[in-house]
Each structure stands twice: as C-alpha cells, then as structure tokens.
Short mmCIF file of C-alpha atoms and ligand atoms in Angstrom, two decimals:
data_model
loop_
_atom_site.label_atom_id
_atom_site.label_comp_id
_atom_site.label_asym_id
_atom_site.label_seq_id
_atom_site.Cartn_x
_atom_site.Cartn_y
_atom_site.Cartn_z
CA MET A 1 0.11 0.03 0.09
CA LYS A 2 1.29 3.40 -1.10
CA ILE A 3 0.71 6.13 1.43
CA SER A 4 1.09 10.00 0.65
CA VAL A 5 0.66 12.93 2.72
CA THR A 6 -0.98 16.32 1.77
CA THR A 7 -2.37 19.44 3.14
CA SER A 8 -5.34 19.45 0.66
CA ASP A 9 -9.02 19.85 1.72
CA PRO A 10 -10.11 16.17 2.33
CA CYS A 11 -13.66 17.01 1.10
CA ALA A 12 -12.17 17.93 -2.28
CA LEU A 13 -10.17 14.76 -2.84
CA THR A 14 -11.44 12.21 -5.16
CA ALA A 15 -11.49 8.65 -3.47
CA ASP A 16 -13.30 5.55 -3.04
CA CYS A 17 -13.63 6.41 0.55
CA LEU A 18 -13.00 9.23 2.99
CA ILE A 19 -12.24 8.26 6.66
CA VAL A 20 -13.04 10.73 9.23
CA GLY A 21 -12.36 10.46 13.04
CA ILE A 22 -15.02 11.15 15.73
CA HIS A 23 -13.81 12.20 19.10
CA GLN A 24 -15.96 10.98 21.91
CA ASP A 25 -15.92 14.18 23.96
CA THR A 26 -15.72 16.81 21.13
CA PRO A 27 -17.39 14.92 18.23
CA VAL A 28 -18.20 17.54 15.74
CA THR A 29 -14.86 19.36 15.58
CA GLY A 30 -11.77 19.72 13.34
CA VAL A 31 -12.15 17.77 10.15
CA ALA A 32 -15.46 16.22 11.44
CA ALA A 33 -16.84 19.75 11.55
CA THR A 34 -15.65 20.36 7.96
CA VAL A 35 -17.23 17.33 6.75
CA ASN A 36 -20.39 18.03 8.63
CA ARG A 37 -20.74 21.32 6.78
CA ALA A 38 -19.90 19.82 3.45
CA THR A 39 -22.79 17.19 4.04
CA LYS A 40 -25.20 19.74 5.22
CA GLY A 41 -25.11 18.59 8.79
CA LEU A 42 -25.18 14.79 8.22
CA VAL A 43 -22.51 13.94 10.63
CA LYS A 44 -24.21 15.92 13.58
CA ARG A 45 -27.60 14.22 12.76
CA LEU A 46 -26.18 10.81 12.77
CA LEU A 47 -24.62 11.60 16.28
CA ASP A 48 -27.77 13.34 17.53
CA ARG A 49 -29.79 10.17 16.70
CA ASN A 50 -27.20 7.89 18.26
CA ASP A 51 -26.68 6.05 15.04
CA MET A 52 -23.00 6.70 15.62
CA ASP A 53 -20.78 7.86 18.44
CA GLY A 54 -17.13 8.26 19.30
CA THR A 55 -16.38 4.98 21.04
CA ALA A 56 -12.90 3.91 20.01
CA GLY A 57 -13.21 1.57 16.95
CA ARG A 58 -16.94 2.17 16.30
CA CYS A 59 -17.48 2.33 12.62
CA MET A 60 -20.13 3.72 10.29
CA MET A 61 -19.92 3.47 6.45
CA LEU A 62 -22.21 5.77 4.24
CA PRO A 63 -22.59 6.06 0.51
CA LEU A 64 -22.24 9.64 -0.55
CA ASP A 65 -23.00 11.42 -3.76
CA THR A 66 -23.04 15.15 -2.64
CA GLY A 67 -20.94 17.40 -0.50
CA VAL A 68 -17.58 15.37 -0.67
CA ASN A 69 -15.67 14.07 -3.68
CA ALA A 70 -14.99 10.54 -2.22
CA GLN A 71 -17.79 7.92 -3.00
CA ARG A 72 -18.09 6.81 0.70
CA LEU A 73 -17.82 8.25 4.02
CA LEU A 74 -16.41 6.12 6.83
CA LEU A 75 -16.72 7.72 10.27
CA VAL A 76 -14.89 6.02 13.08
CA GLY A 77 -14.76 6.59 16.64
CA LEU A 78 -11.56 7.75 18.28
CA GLY A 79 -12.46 7.24 21.86
CA LYS A 80 -11.87 9.58 24.80
CA ALA A 81 -8.15 10.15 25.72
CA SER A 82 -6.66 10.08 22.16
CA THR A 83 -4.16 7.68 23.32
CA ALA A 84 -2.09 5.53 20.87
CA ARG A 85 -4.20 2.56 21.96
CA ASP A 86 -7.40 4.10 21.35
CA PHE A 87 -6.17 5.45 17.98
CA GLU A 88 -4.87 1.87 17.05
CA THR A 89 -8.37 0.62 17.88
CA ALA A 90 -9.90 2.93 15.63
CA VAL A 91 -7.48 2.30 12.80
CA ARG A 92 -8.15 -1.40 13.09
CA GLY A 93 -11.88 -0.99 13.07
CA ALA A 94 -11.58 1.39 9.97
CA ALA A 95 -9.37 -1.08 8.26
CA GLU A 96 -11.78 -3.96 8.81
CA THR A 97 -14.78 -2.05 7.67
CA LEU A 98 -13.09 -0.62 4.77
CA GLY A 99 -12.05 -4.28 3.84
CA HIS A 100 -15.71 -5.19 3.39
CA SER A 101 -16.25 -2.32 0.72
CA GLY A 102 -14.77 -2.39 -2.74
CA SER A 103 -12.54 0.49 -1.79
CA ARG A 104 -9.06 0.44 -3.49
CA ASN A 105 -8.07 3.90 -2.32
CA ALA A 106 -8.85 5.95 0.62
CA VAL A 107 -8.26 9.27 2.30
CA PHE A 108 -7.54 9.39 6.06
CA ALA A 109 -8.08 12.74 7.52
CA LEU A 110 -5.81 13.16 10.42
CA THR A 111 -7.31 14.93 13.26
CA SER A 112 -4.70 16.41 15.45
CA SER A 113 -4.59 20.16 15.43
CA GLY A 114 -1.33 21.91 14.45
CA ARG A 115 0.07 22.43 17.85
CA ARG A 116 1.02 18.73 18.42
CA ALA A 117 3.42 17.48 15.72
CA THR A 118 4.29 14.63 17.68
CA GLN A 119 0.72 13.57 17.66
CA THR A 120 0.49 13.98 13.91
CA GLY A 121 3.39 11.69 13.57
CA GLN A 122 1.97 9.08 15.91
CA GLN A 123 -1.17 9.12 14.01
CA ALA A 124 0.53 8.68 10.71
CA ARG A 125 2.67 5.93 11.92
CA LEU A 126 -0.33 4.04 13.53
CA VAL A 127 -2.20 4.49 10.22
CA ALA A 128 0.51 2.97 8.27
CA GLN A 129 1.17 0.18 10.63
CA GLY A 130 -2.42 -0.60 11.41
CA PHE A 131 -3.66 -0.82 7.73
CA SER A 132 -0.90 -3.15 6.62
CA ASP A 133 -0.99 -5.33 9.76
CA ALA A 134 -4.91 -5.65 9.40
CA GLN A 135 -4.29 -7.02 5.86
CA TYR A 136 -1.87 -9.69 7.19
CA ARG A 137 -2.96 -13.20 6.32
CA PHE A 138 -1.02 -16.42 6.96
CA ASP A 139 -1.81 -18.81 4.25
CA GLN A 140 1.84 -20.05 3.13
CA MET A 141 0.73 -23.65 4.46
CA LYS A 142 -2.34 -23.87 2.43
CA SER A 143 -2.43 -25.56 -1.00
CA HIS A 144 -5.02 -23.40 -2.39
CA LYS A 145 -4.31 -19.88 -1.30
CA ASN A 146 -7.40 -18.04 -0.14
CA LYS A 147 -8.79 -15.63 -2.68
CA ARG A 148 -8.05 -12.34 -1.20
CA PRO A 149 -10.74 -9.50 -1.37
CA ALA A 150 -9.35 -6.52 -3.23
CA THR A 151 -7.16 -4.76 -0.79
CA LEU A 152 -6.51 -1.12 -0.34
CA ALA A 153 -3.79 0.03 -2.81
CA ARG A 154 -3.46 3.70 -2.09
CA MET A 155 -4.00 5.92 0.93
CA THR A 156 -3.77 9.71 1.24
CA LEU A 157 -3.34 11.24 4.62
CA THR A 158 -4.52 14.80 5.10
CA VAL A 159 -3.07 17.19 7.47
CA ALA A 160 -4.41 20.46 8.50
CA GLU A 161 -1.01 22.62 8.10
CA GLY A 162 2.01 22.49 5.98
CA LYS A 163 4.29 22.17 9.08
CA GLN A 164 2.61 18.82 10.04
CA VAL A 165 3.65 17.29 6.59
CA ALA A 166 7.29 16.41 7.58
CA SER A 167 6.21 14.62 10.91
CA ALA A 168 3.39 12.76 9.07
CA ARG A 169 5.89 11.56 6.62
CA GLN A 170 8.37 10.40 9.04
CA GLY A 171 5.44 8.68 10.91
CA VAL A 172 4.53 6.84 7.70
CA ARG A 173 8.09 5.67 7.21
CA GLU A 174 8.39 4.33 10.79
CA GLY A 175 4.91 2.83 10.28
CA ASN A 176 6.01 0.88 7.24
CA ALA A 177 9.04 -0.24 8.78
CA ILE A 178 7.39 -1.58 11.89
CA ALA A 179 4.81 -3.27 9.74
CA ALA A 180 7.46 -5.15 7.90
CA GLY A 181 8.93 -6.32 11.21
CA LEU A 182 5.53 -7.43 12.52
CA LYS A 183 4.81 -9.35 9.55
CA LEU A 184 8.36 -11.20 9.71
CA ALA A 185 7.62 -11.78 13.41
CA ARG A 186 4.11 -13.04 12.80
CA ASP A 187 5.15 -15.15 10.10
CA LEU A 188 7.98 -16.96 11.98
CA GLY A 189 5.47 -17.33 15.01
CA ASN A 190 2.64 -18.94 12.90
CA LEU A 191 4.94 -21.46 11.11
CA PRO A 192 4.63 -24.97 12.75
CA GLY A 193 7.21 -26.59 14.88
CA ASN A 194 8.03 -29.23 12.28
CA ILE A 195 9.17 -26.33 10.13
CA CYS A 196 10.37 -23.43 12.20
CA THR A 197 13.02 -25.54 14.02
CA PRO A 198 16.17 -23.94 15.59
CA THR A 199 17.93 -24.80 12.43
CA TYR A 200 15.21 -23.03 10.34
CA LEU A 201 15.34 -19.96 12.53
CA ALA A 202 19.26 -19.80 12.02
CA GLN A 203 18.81 -19.96 8.12
CA GLN A 204 16.18 -17.06 8.43
CA ALA A 205 18.74 -15.09 10.39
CA ARG A 206 21.37 -15.55 7.70
CA LYS A 207 18.80 -14.63 5.26
CA LEU A 208 17.93 -11.44 7.15
CA GLY A 209 21.58 -10.73 7.51
CA ARG A 210 21.96 -10.79 3.71
CA SER A 211 19.20 -8.58 2.87
CA HIS A 212 19.71 -6.00 5.71
CA ALA A 213 23.41 -6.00 6.20
CA LEU A 214 23.45 -7.58 9.75
CA LYS A 215 26.36 -9.43 10.91
CA VAL A 216 24.92 -12.99 11.84
CA THR A 217 26.81 -15.59 13.72
CA VAL A 218 25.27 -18.94 14.62
CA LEU A 219 26.87 -21.03 17.57
CA ASP A 220 26.23 -24.55 17.26
CA GLU A 221 26.09 -27.14 20.14
CA GLY A 222 29.75 -27.79 20.03
CA ARG A 223 30.62 -24.29 20.46
CA MET A 224 28.04 -23.82 23.33
CA LYS A 225 29.64 -26.77 24.93
CA THR A 226 33.10 -25.00 24.79
CA LEU A 227 31.53 -21.85 26.45
CA LYS A 228 30.07 -24.25 29.26
CA MET A 229 26.36 -23.38 28.38
CA GLY A 230 25.32 -26.36 30.59
CA SER A 231 21.94 -24.98 31.29
CA LEU A 232 20.82 -24.25 27.65
CA LEU A 233 22.32 -27.44 26.43
CA SER A 234 20.42 -29.51 29.03
CA VAL A 235 17.11 -28.23 27.33
CA SER A 236 17.99 -29.49 23.89
CA GLN A 237 19.57 -32.75 25.05
CA GLY A 238 16.12 -34.38 25.04
CA SER A 239 15.42 -33.21 21.31
CA ARG A 240 16.68 -34.44 17.90
CA GLN A 241 16.81 -30.86 16.72
CA PRO A 242 20.06 -29.48 17.74
CA ALA A 243 20.04 -26.11 19.62
CA LYS A 244 21.39 -22.97 18.04
CA LEU A 245 22.34 -19.56 19.58
CA ILE A 246 21.66 -17.01 16.82
CA VAL A 247 23.55 -13.76 17.15
CA MET A 248 22.55 -10.96 14.86
CA GLU A 249 24.50 -7.61 14.99
CA TYR A 250 23.12 -4.24 13.50
CA ARG A 251 25.47 -1.16 13.46
CA GLY A 252 23.95 2.00 12.92
CA ALA A 253 26.12 4.14 15.27
CA LYS A 254 29.86 4.60 16.01
CA ARG A 255 31.81 1.27 16.59
CA GLY A 256 32.60 2.04 19.85
CA ASP A 257 28.91 2.99 20.99
CA ALA A 258 27.64 0.36 23.62
CA PRO A 259 24.79 -1.67 21.94
CA THR A 260 21.40 -2.50 23.16
CA VAL A 261 21.27 -6.25 23.30
CA LEU A 262 17.89 -8.01 22.75
CA VAL A 263 17.71 -11.64 23.96
CA GLY A 264 14.54 -13.45 22.65
CA LYS A 265 13.41 -16.91 23.71
CA GLY A 266 13.37 -19.10 20.76
CA LEU A 267 11.62 -22.37 21.89
CA THR A 268 10.34 -23.76 18.71
CA PHE A 269 8.11 -26.19 20.53
CA ASP A 270 7.65 -26.57 24.25
CA ALA A 271 5.95 -29.87 25.13
CA GLY A 272 7.30 -29.42 28.69
CA GLY A 273 9.62 -32.19 28.60
CA ILE A 274 9.40 -34.95 31.24
CA SER A 275 7.21 -32.76 33.17
CA LEU A 276 4.81 -33.05 30.07
CA LYS A 277 2.22 -30.49 29.52
CA PRO A 278 -1.59 -31.64 29.09
CA ALA A 279 -2.57 -32.43 25.57
CA GLY A 280 -5.25 -29.77 25.24
CA GLY A 281 -4.04 -26.68 23.59
CA MET A 282 -0.50 -27.91 23.42
CA GLU A 283 -0.27 -27.02 19.65
CA GLU A 284 -0.01 -23.36 20.93
CA MET A 285 3.40 -24.07 22.34
CA LYS A 286 4.67 -23.70 18.64
CA PHE A 287 4.50 -19.91 19.81
CA ASP A 288 6.98 -20.43 22.35
CA MET A 289 9.57 -18.74 20.01
CA CYS A 290 7.60 -15.59 19.69
CA GLY A 291 10.20 -13.71 21.90
CA GLY A 292 12.91 -14.61 19.42
CA ALA A 293 10.67 -13.78 16.40
CA SER A 294 10.19 -10.23 17.83
CA VAL A 295 13.94 -9.82 17.89
CA PHE A 296 14.08 -10.67 14.11
CA GLY A 297 11.22 -8.33 13.54
CA THR A 298 12.74 -5.45 15.61
CA LEU A 299 16.08 -5.65 13.84
CA LEU A 300 14.41 -5.71 10.46
CA ALA A 301 12.36 -2.52 11.43
CA ILE A 302 15.44 -0.58 12.70
CA ALA A 303 17.52 -1.74 9.65
CA GLU A 304 14.76 -0.40 7.30
CA LEU A 305 14.90 2.84 9.25
CA LYS A 306 18.58 2.93 9.07
CA LEU A 307 18.39 3.94 12.78
CA LYS A 308 21.68 5.37 14.39
CA VAL A 309 21.93 2.90 17.03
CA ASN A 310 23.88 -0.38 17.80
CA VAL A 311 21.72 -3.39 18.54
CA VAL A 312 22.57 -6.88 18.95
CA GLY A 313 20.00 -9.62 18.66
CA ILE A 314 20.44 -12.93 20.55
CA VAL A 315 18.08 -15.84 19.93
CA PRO A 316 18.66 -19.04 21.89
CA SER A 317 16.78 -21.78 20.16
CA SER A 318 15.78 -25.18 21.34
CA GLU A 319 12.85 -27.60 21.48
CA ASN A 320 11.77 -28.99 24.83
CA LEU A 321 10.50 -32.65 24.42
CA PRO A 322 10.37 -35.75 26.69
CA ASP A 323 12.90 -38.17 25.75
CA GLY A 324 15.29 -40.75 27.27
CA ALA A 325 18.02 -38.19 27.20
CA ALA A 326 15.80 -35.27 28.47
CA ASN A 327 16.27 -33.25 31.62
CA LYS A 328 14.70 -35.17 34.58
CA PRO A 329 13.10 -33.49 37.67
CA GLY A 330 15.87 -33.27 40.37
CA ASP A 331 18.75 -33.02 37.71
CA ILE A 332 21.40 -30.39 38.57
CA VAL A 333 22.92 -28.47 35.85
CA THR A 334 25.78 -25.99 35.66
CA SER A 335 25.05 -22.62 33.74
CA MET A 336 27.97 -20.76 31.92
CA ALA A 337 27.99 -18.26 34.79
CA GLY A 338 28.85 -21.18 37.10
CA LYS A 339 25.82 -21.18 39.26
CA THR A 340 24.14 -24.53 39.69
CA ILE A 341 20.45 -25.05 39.04
CA GLU A 342 18.27 -27.87 40.37
CA ILE A 343 15.63 -28.59 37.69
CA ILE A 344 12.39 -29.15 39.73
CA ASN A 345 10.16 -28.87 36.74
CA THR A 346 11.56 -29.36 33.30
CA ASP A 347 8.56 -27.31 31.79
CA ALA A 348 10.38 -24.15 33.27
CA GLU A 349 12.77 -24.48 30.40
CA GLY A 350 12.73 -20.93 29.01
CA ARG A 351 14.82 -19.44 31.82
CA LEU A 352 17.23 -22.34 31.50
CA ILE A 353 18.04 -21.27 27.90
CA LEU A 354 17.78 -17.66 28.74
CA CYS A 355 20.15 -17.56 31.63
CA ASP A 356 23.13 -18.68 29.40
CA ALA A 357 22.10 -16.36 26.59
CA LEU A 358 22.08 -13.51 29.15
CA THR A 359 25.58 -14.45 30.44
CA TYR A 360 26.76 -14.51 26.75
CA ALA A 361 25.25 -10.93 26.25
CA GLU A 362 27.78 -9.48 29.00
CA ARG A 363 30.61 -9.89 26.42
CA TYR A 364 28.89 -7.01 24.34
CA LYS A 365 29.09 -4.52 27.51
CA PRO A 366 25.55 -3.48 26.63
CA ALA A 367 24.05 -0.06 27.39
CA ALA A 368 21.04 -2.09 28.38
CA VAL A 369 19.83 -5.82 27.76
CA ILE A 370 16.36 -6.51 27.45
CA ASP A 371 15.03 -10.09 27.15
CA ILE A 372 11.70 -11.03 25.60
CA ALA A 373 10.14 -14.32 26.55
CA THR A 374 6.75 -16.27 26.49
CA LEU A 375 7.91 -17.22 29.92
CA THR A 376 5.00 -18.04 32.22
CA GLY A 377 1.46 -18.95 32.26
CA ALA A 378 1.36 -17.05 35.43
CA CYS A 379 1.70 -13.83 33.57
CA VAL A 380 -1.16 -14.59 31.48
CA VAL A 381 -3.10 -14.93 34.71
CA ALA A 382 -1.83 -11.71 36.07
CA LEU A 383 -2.15 -9.42 33.17
CA GLY A 384 -4.13 -11.24 30.21
CA SER A 385 -3.38 -9.82 26.75
CA PRO A 386 -3.61 -6.05 27.11
CA ALA A 387 0.01 -5.70 28.66
CA SER A 388 3.27 -7.58 28.66
CA GLY A 389 4.77 -8.07 32.10
CA LEU A 390 7.79 -5.78 32.51
CA PHE A 391 10.57 -6.53 35.12
CA SER A 392 13.74 -4.52 35.32
CA ASN A 393 16.61 -3.81 37.80
CA ASP A 394 16.79 -0.05 36.38
CA ASP A 395 14.21 2.62 36.86
CA GLU A 396 15.15 4.66 33.98
CA LEU A 397 15.14 1.71 31.59
CA ALA A 398 11.82 0.52 32.96
CA GLY A 399 10.41 3.98 32.48
CA ASP A 400 11.71 4.18 28.88
CA LEU A 401 10.11 1.04 28.12
CA LEU A 402 6.79 1.92 29.53
CA THR A 403 6.90 5.18 27.73
CA ALA A 404 7.40 3.21 24.46
CA GLY A 405 4.64 1.04 25.14
CA THR A 406 2.24 3.97 25.75
CA GLU A 407 3.37 5.80 22.49
CA SER A 408 3.08 2.72 20.45
CA GLY A 409 -0.26 1.26 21.87
CA ASP A 410 1.79 -2.00 22.62
CA ARG A 411 1.86 -1.71 26.31
CA ALA A 412 3.61 -3.16 29.24
CA TRP A 413 3.09 -2.98 32.93
CA ARG A 414 5.61 -3.14 35.60
CA MET A 415 6.00 -5.92 38.01
CA PRO A 416 8.10 -6.19 41.08
CA LEU A 417 11.42 -7.97 41.35
CA TRP A 418 11.88 -7.64 45.23
CA ASP A 419 14.36 -9.72 47.08
CA ASP A 420 11.42 -11.01 49.12
CA TYR A 421 10.55 -13.20 46.22
CA GLN A 422 14.17 -14.66 45.73
CA ALA A 423 13.65 -17.03 48.83
CA GLN A 424 11.24 -19.12 46.86
CA LEU A 425 13.92 -20.23 44.48
CA LYS A 426 16.04 -21.68 47.36
CA SER A 427 17.31 -25.41 46.53
CA PRO A 428 19.03 -27.54 49.43
CA TYR A 429 21.07 -29.10 46.71
CA ALA A 430 22.12 -26.40 44.27
CA ASP A 431 22.54 -22.61 44.04
CA MET A 432 18.97 -22.26 43.18
CA ALA A 433 15.79 -24.13 41.83
CA ASN A 434 14.43 -23.50 38.44
CA VAL A 435 10.79 -22.89 40.03
CA GLY A 436 9.63 -21.00 42.95
CA GLY A 437 6.31 -22.70 43.73
CA ARG A 438 2.82 -21.67 42.80
CA SER A 439 2.62 -18.04 43.97
CA ALA A 440 3.76 -15.21 41.98
CA GLY A 441 5.05 -17.50 39.09
CA ALA A 442 5.69 -14.72 36.63
CA VAL A 443 7.74 -12.78 39.33
CA THR A 444 10.00 -15.66 40.59
CA ALA A 445 10.72 -16.56 36.86
CA ALA A 446 11.97 -12.93 36.49
CA CYS A 447 13.70 -13.16 39.90
CA PHE A 448 15.55 -16.46 38.43
CA LEU A 449 16.84 -14.34 35.47
CA ALA A 450 17.79 -11.34 37.64
CA ARG A 451 20.43 -13.56 39.15
CA PHE A 452 22.29 -13.76 35.80
CA THR A 453 22.02 -10.00 34.92
CA GLU A 454 23.44 -8.32 38.00
CA THR A 455 26.24 -6.60 36.09
CA MET A 456 24.01 -5.08 33.50
CA LYS A 457 21.23 -2.66 32.97
CA TRP A 458 18.43 -5.28 32.43
CA ALA A 459 14.75 -5.61 31.62
CA HIS A 460 12.70 -8.56 30.97
CA LEU A 461 9.33 -8.58 28.92
CA ASP A 462 7.15 -11.57 29.76
CA ILE A 463 5.01 -11.74 26.58
CA ALA A 464 3.07 -15.04 27.27
CA GLY A 465 -0.17 -13.21 27.10
CA THR A 466 0.56 -10.77 24.31
CA ALA A 467 2.58 -12.65 21.67
CA TRP A 468 -0.29 -14.56 20.28
CA ALA A 469 -3.96 -14.59 20.24
CA GLY A 470 -6.56 -17.34 20.66
CA GLY A 471 -10.14 -17.50 19.36
CA LYS A 472 -11.23 -15.88 16.24
CA ASN A 473 -8.07 -13.90 15.74
CA LYS A 474 -5.92 -17.08 16.48
CA GLY A 475 -2.35 -16.55 15.82
CA SER A 476 0.88 -14.65 16.27
CA THR A 477 0.59 -10.70 17.06
CA GLY A 478 3.90 -9.75 16.46
CA ARG A 479 4.11 -8.09 19.80
CA PRO A 480 6.22 -6.52 21.22
CA VAL A 481 7.94 -5.52 17.84
CA SER A 482 6.22 -1.97 17.99
CA LEU A 483 7.20 -1.32 21.57
CA LEU A 484 10.78 -2.35 21.03
CA THR A 485 10.94 -0.33 17.69
CA ARG A 486 9.70 2.80 19.59
CA TYR A 487 12.15 2.25 22.33
CA LEU A 488 15.10 2.22 19.96
CA ILE A 489 13.73 5.14 17.86
CA ASN A 490 13.57 7.04 21.20
CA GLN A 491 17.22 6.11 22.01
CA ALA A 492 18.53 7.25 18.71
CA PRO A 493 20.07 10.71 18.40
CA THR A 494 17.54 13.02 16.55
CA ALA A 495 19.58 13.91 13.53
N1 BES B 501 6.28 -21.46 27.56
C1 BES B 501 5.64 -21.69 28.74
C2 BES B 501 4.95 -20.53 29.31
C3 BES B 501 3.53 -20.34 28.73
C4 BES B 501 2.43 -21.25 29.23
C5 BES B 501 3.31 -19.30 27.82
C6 BES B 501 1.21 -20.98 28.59
C7 BES B 501 1.99 -19.17 27.57
C8 BES B 501 0.99 -20.10 27.91
C9 BES B 501 6.87 -21.93 29.81
O1 BES B 501 7.84 -22.78 29.32
C10 BES B 501 6.29 -22.92 30.90
O2 BES B 501 5.95 -24.04 30.57
N2 BES B 501 6.26 -22.28 32.05
C11 BES B 501 5.69 -22.94 33.09
C12 BES B 501 6.60 -22.55 34.27
C13 BES B 501 6.14 -23.48 35.62
C14 BES B 501 6.57 -24.95 35.36
C15 BES B 501 6.88 -22.86 36.80
C16 BES B 501 4.26 -22.45 33.32
O3 BES B 501 4.00 -21.28 33.16
O4 BES B 501 3.37 -23.21 33.79
MN1 MN B 502 7.73 -24.78 29.43
ZN1 ZN B 503 8.29 -22.57 27.34
#
C-alpha cells in the first residue's frame, strides 16, 4: 500500500472512501466539522440520533453522492483520551470496515491540530502500521491460497497545516518499517514446529543478515559446550533438533557505542519435557519462540529505518521434548555463569536457555539488555492480553520501556522484582531451583533471570499473554515489535 501526505481539503479529494475520526468528547470539531458542513449537517444528525458515537473503533460507512468528492464516508470513533491505544483500535476498526467495501484507495483525514506535531507523527505511524497489519494473512501452508478480497492499494493522509507534513511523512516511514517487522515476527510465530526449528530460525537469520546488512553468527552445540552453556544444552539434549544460539548484529551508530542487546526466547516447540504439558491446547506451544521472532522483527524494522543505534539480537533456540536423554526433575545443571540449578520442573525451560544467553550478552558490554520471552502462564493470569509483564533492575530503563509501550499502543506493565521473592528459588542441593512454587510465578521466573544480569542494566518482558491470540483472531500478534522499535527510535539521536 502506497501512502502519501497532503494538506489538501479532504472533502475535495477524489477517492473511493474518506475516513474521518469522531472524538468521543468533542465529536463535531476539526475535520469532522468540515465534513459536517460539506454534507449539510449529516454527521451531527447521525450523532444526535445515536446512529454513531465516538467509542474507539466504532465504525459507520455511508454512501455519498454530494458534498464530498469521495464515494463513501467512513466515520470512525476515536475514543476519549486520544491515546495511541485508542487510535490503534480506531485504525483497526476502519481497516476492517473498509475491507468489506470495494475501496481500492482512501483518504484518511488526520485529526490532530497543528500544535502537536508529535501527535500527527504518531497518528500517521499508526495508520501505516495498522492498515498493513490488518491486511496480514498467513496462508503459506495452504495448498489453495485463499482468494483475497481486493485490498487497499493507495492511501492519502491529509493534515491541517504545512508544518505537519514532515512529521506525518516520518510517521509513515516508521509505520511501514514496523509493519514489515511485525509481518516477519508473525510469519515466524505462525509457522509450525516441524518447519520452524532452531536450524530454520538460524537460516532465516542468515537470510535477514544478507538482505539487511546484519552480521550474523550462529553458535552450534559444540561451540556452546566449549562456552560451558550447561543449562541451555540440558534443554536441547532431549530433542533430535540441535540447539542454536543465533547472534545478529546491527551497526547504525559509531563502532564504540555500547549496543542495546535484545535476547529473545526461541523455543520452537515446548511440550514441557518430562514434566509433560496436558494435551489440550498444546499446539499453541509452537508460539514459544515468539520472543525470538520479535527480535528478528525489531532488527528488520530498525535496519529499514537505518536507525543510528547499535543493536545486538541474541536468540537461544531449542525444542523442549520428553525423551530418554531429556532433563529429569531433580537433575542439577551448571550454567555458563558457573551457578548450579536444580531442575524441579522441566517445563520451566525458558529460564534455563535464557540464563546462558544473558551471560553470553555480557561480552557486548551492553548499554542495556532486554530479554523478551513467552515465559510463564502465570503472567497470562496476572495481566491477560492487554499488557506484557515488565521487570527491570533499572528504573530509567523501565520508564523508557513503559513510555515506548504507551506511545506505540503495545503496552507493558511493571511488576516487582523484590528480594522477598528470591527466597522462593532456594534449593537444598544447588545454588537455586528452576521454579519457585505456585505463588507469583511470573515474578519468581523474572527473579531467576535477575541472578544472571546483576552486572547489566536489564529488563525482562514476559509476553506469554501478548505474543499470540486465541479465538477468532488465533495466531501470532508480532508483539512487542512496535514497543521495542519505538524504544530504539527514542534512544537514537535526533539527526
Ligand atoms: N512456554 C511456557 C509458558 C507459557 C505457558 C506461555 C502457557 C504461554 C501459555 C513456559 O515454558 C512454561 O511452561 N512455564 C511454566 C513454568 C512453571 C513450570 C513454573 C508455566 O508457566 O506453567
Ligand atoms: Mn515450558
Ligand atoms: Zn516454554
């Protein structure tokens, strides 16, 4: 989809559809007022009669033959607070409604007034990102590809003032890059475990390296053995698929600038191992590599943007299966950091592979290290799908990530890492146990990782509830690619 930006009057533009936002509190202001005048009070009448209101995402499509040059008018509710989240909901609603019409091109009238250039940029970004994400389909495994309805080919964004054009264009650029990152992350997540293996992910990393000038290194099991990654290797020893530690380096800043390191859990299938999971819904555990996939997607997005930052992506990848050689409850392994771990539950395997990857991250002397993992069912219980769980040993880093979450609509919520919880990981036999009992499961998992990141500014995002959806929208969401990309854009110097 091609997107352009103009200051033309939206009512004067010829298009299949004109999209206009309605604020919940101030419904007929700005562009809505302009369109209302052009249509002889139609917008106000619809609102007065309660045929339409400003609830975020609420849509109403009308055929038009007078007043505006577009053939249809799509009114979309923007919600109350004009948050990124509300605007994203609005864009999604608009994209879906528009999809049911035959519209091939549309005009989206951005609503923010000239005083807030950042808001214009944000809206433009969310339109670009949202419309292309809404058109996402995963049909590469079908022998007969679904016939796609005619999709939107062209979109024109109108802004009120000339000085908003530059920020809108930059927003479109960011939105397109994030959309490409989301697509990559979603594709990798949706692929089944028999295709998306650790070896497959390593191949995809090399491919991404070639197309986007990343330096890619893949450590095989022999190399990991030399590095004494006993914890990571204990997980893959029960699988026929060899583990891989994938390292992707993006250099957009000076050589000496400390990189941000992103570490993504890449469990291509998690059956639980000897502590086997119940059968119902187990197919969803192909999504246990979505943290890793988000690292791929974020690197793609920032490389497309040529962002002036240094970023290293590390994806430890393995399967977790029951087998004669698999980890057994009670086994004690030694991590790369030298700390010993008693494996009480072989299904708490994510932390076992992440701890060695985090120790490996130390060699990059990172400005910050952020791990992203579908780590605990407990996090799904705590926060559900609206927010990823955020844990950090650094308040500034935590604040920056929360801000990026708010700005992108891909939100996180901070959880505690207090020492009080560390006691739950005590083991009579080893330095620690790999699980901390029933209570505060998301926190004790994070506390486990905290023991391997004491020398670094570190944050952990538990995306178990956000990385994929069930029900009618079943599939990978690509989260938190937009949060991470926003964070890195905010870190980059403004040139
Ligand atoms: N990959 C799972 C976490 C998970 C479970 C994500 C359900 C999304 C939905 C992880 O490896 C796991 O199995 N965690 C265990 C930890 C427990 C044994 C302490 C869990 O959450 O049950
Ligand atoms: Mn598990
Ligand atoms: Zn897992």
